[in-house]
């Protein structure tokens, strides 16, 4: 669906066109939590309705519900999954990759192609196959993931900035030490 909006800004009329791609949300079981949780190609995780044993409180029926994504360091999204009374934090992008992306080479890492760790999206065609060019996640080696995109540039830039601050502090300290030594020598002489 394509929608256009016009707005007057000063003496100009701006026309903005929005394009909405409506996709069907596909759900698959979470590996190791079959029948308990499912993950979608759009990055949502849901708890399935079931009877939960609450020990001395008996069994409680829980309705199906979408879990709230939480953020962990550097904006990676995670959810808390429970099984047999044990809770585990699981990153959403790994759950999605395990459910939707084949990993025949047994690669260890999941890469975000756009380098946005909150953008968990896998494009699934109508026939159920994954379109890897349109998807944002891919399996990769740890080395590839570390060297991907602008990450090296950003790390180098941060280190350079930190090193410049440290060098400036060293120069200032050295100047103070030299100044204090000269001051001390002039008093002696």
Tab-separated table of C-alpha atoms in Angstrom:
chain	number	residue	atom	x	y	z
A	1	UNK	CA	0.000	0.000	0.000
A	2	UNK	CA	1.360	3.434	-0.965
A	3	UNK	CA	0.147	6.623	0.749
A	4	UNK	CA	1.036	10.259	-0.017
A	5	UNK	CA	0.785	13.297	2.262
A	6	UNK	CA	1.342	16.954	1.371
A	7	UNK	CA	2.270	19.733	3.781
A	8	UNK	CA	3.026	23.427	3.399
A	9	UNK	CA	6.334	24.555	4.834
A	10	UNK	CA	6.822	28.278	4.306
A	11	UNK	CA	6.499	28.922	0.597
A	12	UNK	CA	7.102	25.263	-0.335
A	13	UNK	CA	4.781	22.307	-0.540
A	14	UNK	CA	6.415	19.062	0.481
A	15	UNK	CA	5.013	15.784	-0.742
A	16	UNK	CA	6.031	12.725	1.221
A	17	UNK	CA	5.233	9.235	0.008
A	18	UNK	CA	5.007	6.358	2.447
A	19	UNK	CA	5.227	2.758	1.320
A	20	UNK	CA	3.884	0.077	3.614
A	21	UNK	CA	4.727	-3.512	2.879
A	22	UNK	CA	2.279	-5.759	4.623
A	23	UNK	CA	3.836	-9.111	5.427
A	24	UNK	CA	2.316	-12.145	6.951
A	25	UNK	CA	3.826	-12.986	10.310
A	26	UNK	CA	5.117	-16.570	10.290
A	27	UNK	CA	5.499	-18.381	13.625
A	28	UNK	CA	7.834	-21.310	14.339
A	29	UNK	CA	8.611	-23.245	17.528
A	30	UNK	CA	11.618	-22.127	19.570
A	31	UNK	CA	14.283	-24.852	19.532
A	32	UNK	CA	14.331	-26.638	22.885
A	33	UNK	CA	11.013	-25.035	23.915
A	34	UNK	CA	8.652	-26.740	21.439
A	35	UNK	CA	5.010	-26.390	22.492
A	36	UNK	CA	5.924	-23.653	24.982
A	37	UNK	CA	7.207	-20.712	22.912
A	38	UNK	CA	7.231	-19.579	19.275
A	39	UNK	CA	9.240	-16.919	17.438
A	40	UNK	CA	8.112	-14.966	14.373
A	41	UNK	CA	9.961	-13.758	11.291
A	42	UNK	CA	9.234	-10.176	12.458
A	43	UNK	CA	11.153	-10.620	15.706
A	44	UNK	CA	8.348	-11.266	18.167
A	45	UNK	CA	8.277	-14.140	20.659
A	46	UNK	CA	5.091	-15.555	22.148
A	47	UNK	CA	4.288	-17.872	25.006
A	48	UNK	CA	1.727	-20.502	23.996
A	49	UNK	CA	-1.351	-21.211	26.104
A	50	UNK	CA	-0.852	-24.195	28.399
A	51	UNK	CA	-1.229	-25.565	31.903
A	52	UNK	CA	1.678	-24.544	34.130
A	53	UNK	CA	2.502	-26.520	37.278
A	54	UNK	CA	2.895	-24.040	40.148
A	55	UNK	CA	3.838	-26.632	42.763
A	56	UNK	CA	1.776	-26.317	45.934
A	57	UNK	CA	-0.518	-23.804	44.196
A	58	UNK	CA	-1.581	-26.419	41.633
A	59	UNK	CA	-1.876	-26.048	37.891
A	60	UNK	CA	-2.583	-22.644	36.361
A	61	UNK	CA	-3.827	-22.109	32.809
A	62	UNK	CA	-1.838	-19.392	30.991
A	63	UNK	CA	-3.171	-17.731	27.857
A	64	UNK	CA	-1.136	-17.190	24.723
A	65	UNK	CA	0.662	-13.845	24.892
A	66	UNK	CA	3.416	-11.885	23.165
A	67	UNK	CA	6.497	-11.561	25.376
A	68	UNK	CA	7.980	-8.143	25.990
A	69	UNK	CA	11.420	-7.736	24.438
A	70	UNK	CA	14.036	-6.365	26.809
A	71	UNK	CA	17.314	-4.726	25.858
A	72	UNK	CA	20.693	-6.009	26.900
A	73	UNK	CA	24.045	-4.293	26.244
A	74	UNK	CA	24.237	-2.370	22.952
A	75	UNK	CA	20.497	-2.750	22.214
A	76	UNK	CA	20.371	-6.513	21.625
A	77	UNK	CA	16.836	-7.693	22.349
A	78	UNK	CA	16.230	-10.679	24.611
A	79	UNK	CA	13.350	-12.517	26.238
A	80	UNK	CA	13.177	-14.738	29.308
A	81	UNK	CA	12.028	-18.288	28.579
A	82	UNK	CA	11.023	-20.801	31.273
A	83	UNK	CA	10.999	-24.577	31.177
A	84	UNK	CA	10.772	-27.013	34.083
A	85	UNK	CA	11.026	-24.153	36.590
A	86	UNK	CA	14.289	-22.838	35.103
A	87	UNK	CA	14.519	-19.387	33.495
A	88	UNK	CA	16.907	-18.503	30.704
A	89	UNK	CA	17.675	-15.229	28.901
A	90	UNK	CA	17.675	-15.770	25.132
A	91	UNK	CA	18.547	-13.181	22.468
A	92	UNK	CA	15.775	-12.780	19.911
A	93	UNK	CA	18.064	-12.742	16.867
A	94	UNK	CA	19.538	-16.160	17.781
A	95	UNK	CA	16.063	-17.632	18.362
A	96	UNK	CA	15.004	-16.352	14.939
A	97	UNK	CA	18.111	-17.607	13.166
A	98	UNK	CA	17.728	-21.077	14.693
A	99	UNK	CA	14.056	-21.225	13.664
A	100	UNK	CA	14.218	-19.722	10.159
A	101	UNK	CA	17.779	-19.822	8.786
A	102	UNK	CA	19.465	-23.111	7.916
A	103	UNK	CA	23.006	-23.426	9.272
A	104	UNK	CA	24.601	-26.334	7.377
A	105	UNK	CA	28.168	-25.161	8.141
A	106	UNK	CA	27.401	-24.926	11.890
A	107	UNK	CA	28.475	-21.258	12.042
A	108	UNK	CA	28.621	-19.734	15.508
A	109	UNK	CA	27.412	-16.121	15.158
A	110	UNK	CA	24.343	-14.308	13.845
A	111	UNK	CA	25.121	-11.048	12.031
A	112	UNK	CA	22.810	-8.041	11.678
A	113	UNK	CA	23.463	-6.897	8.099
A	114	UNK	CA	22.407	-3.296	8.796
A	115	UNK	CA	24.449	-3.271	12.059
A	116	UNK	CA	21.341	-2.371	14.064
A	117	UNK	CA	21.058	-5.004	16.822
A	118	UNK	CA	17.393	-4.126	17.419
A	119	UNK	CA	16.418	-4.835	13.793
A	120	UNK	CA	15.539	-8.518	13.810
A	121	UNK	CA	13.814	-9.244	10.509
A	122	UNK	CA	13.693	-12.286	8.245
A	123	UNK	CA	11.843	-12.020	4.941
A	124	UNK	CA	9.802	-15.153	4.228
A	125	UNK	CA	8.376	-15.626	0.712
A	126	UNK	CA	4.828	-16.845	0.115
A	127	UNK	CA	6.119	-20.369	-0.512
A	128	UNK	CA	7.790	-20.395	2.942
A	129	UNK	CA	11.365	-19.981	1.691
A	130	UNK	CA	13.628	-17.296	3.152
A	131	UNK	CA	14.791	-14.414	0.942
A	132	UNK	CA	18.342	-13.858	2.219
A	133	UNK	CA	18.839	-10.584	0.300
A	134	UNK	CA	15.835	-8.950	1.997
A	135	UNK	CA	16.499	-10.443	5.438
A	136	UNK	CA	18.587	-8.622	8.031
A	137	UNK	CA	20.031	-11.690	9.780
A	138	UNK	CA	22.617	-14.204	8.574
A	139	UNK	CA	24.752	-16.959	10.082
A	140	UNK	CA	28.500	-16.189	10.020
A	141	UNK	CA	31.828	-16.899	11.691
A	142	UNK	CA	32.879	-14.935	14.760
A	143	UNK	CA	35.742	-13.299	12.822
A	144	UNK	CA	33.399	-12.187	10.008
A	145	UNK	CA	30.935	-10.769	12.537
A	146	UNK	CA	33.683	-8.779	14.323
A	147	UNK	CA	35.057	-7.366	11.075
A	148	UNK	CA	31.672	-6.697	9.444
A	149	UNK	CA	30.753	-3.224	8.162
A	150	UNK	CA	31.840	-0.147	10.066
A	151	UNK	CA	32.532	-1.845	13.394
A	152	UNK	CA	36.327	-1.644	12.997
A	153	UNK	CA	36.081	2.030	12.042
A	154	UNK	CA	33.893	2.826	15.068
A	155	UNK	CA	36.187	0.911	17.457
A	156	UNK	CA	39.310	2.567	16.020
A	157	UNK	CA	37.696	6.006	16.258
A	158	UNK	CA	36.787	5.425	19.929
A	159	UNK	CA	40.258	4.110	20.767
A	160	UNK	CA	41.913	7.024	18.959
A	161	UNK	CA	39.748	9.496	20.897
A	162	UNK	CA	40.585	7.755	24.202
A	163	UNK	CA	44.306	7.628	23.311
A	164	UNK	CA	44.315	11.357	22.478
A	165	UNK	CA	42.873	12.109	25.932
A	166	UNK	CA	45.466	9.860	27.623
A	167	UNK	CA	48.352	11.442	25.640
A	168	UNK	CA	47.089	14.914	26.557
A	169	UNK	CA	46.988	13.926	30.239
A	170	UNK	CA	50.538	12.503	30.044
A	171	UNK	CA	51.842	15.675	28.377
A	172	UNK	CA	50.184	17.830	31.049
A	173	UNK	CA	51.600	15.689	33.882
A	174	UNK	CA	55.071	15.707	32.316
A	175	UNK	CA	54.938	19.495	32.023
A	176	UNK	CA	53.933	19.759	35.701
A	177	UNK	CA	56.788	17.465	36.746
A	178	UNK	CA	59.357	19.393	34.662
A	179	UNK	CA	58.014	22.725	35.944
A	180	UNK	CA	58.152	21.531	39.572
A	181	UNK	CA	61.737	20.220	39.107
A	182	UNK	CA	62.888	23.560	37.645
A	183	UNK	CA	61.175	25.396	40.471
A	184	UNK	CA	62.902	23.129	43.015
A	185	UNK	CA	66.331	23.567	41.325
A	186	UNK	CA	66.006	27.379	41.319
A	187	UNK	CA	65.353	27.342	45.067
A	188	UNK	CA	68.476	25.240	45.662
A	189	UNK	CA	70.808	27.215	43.526
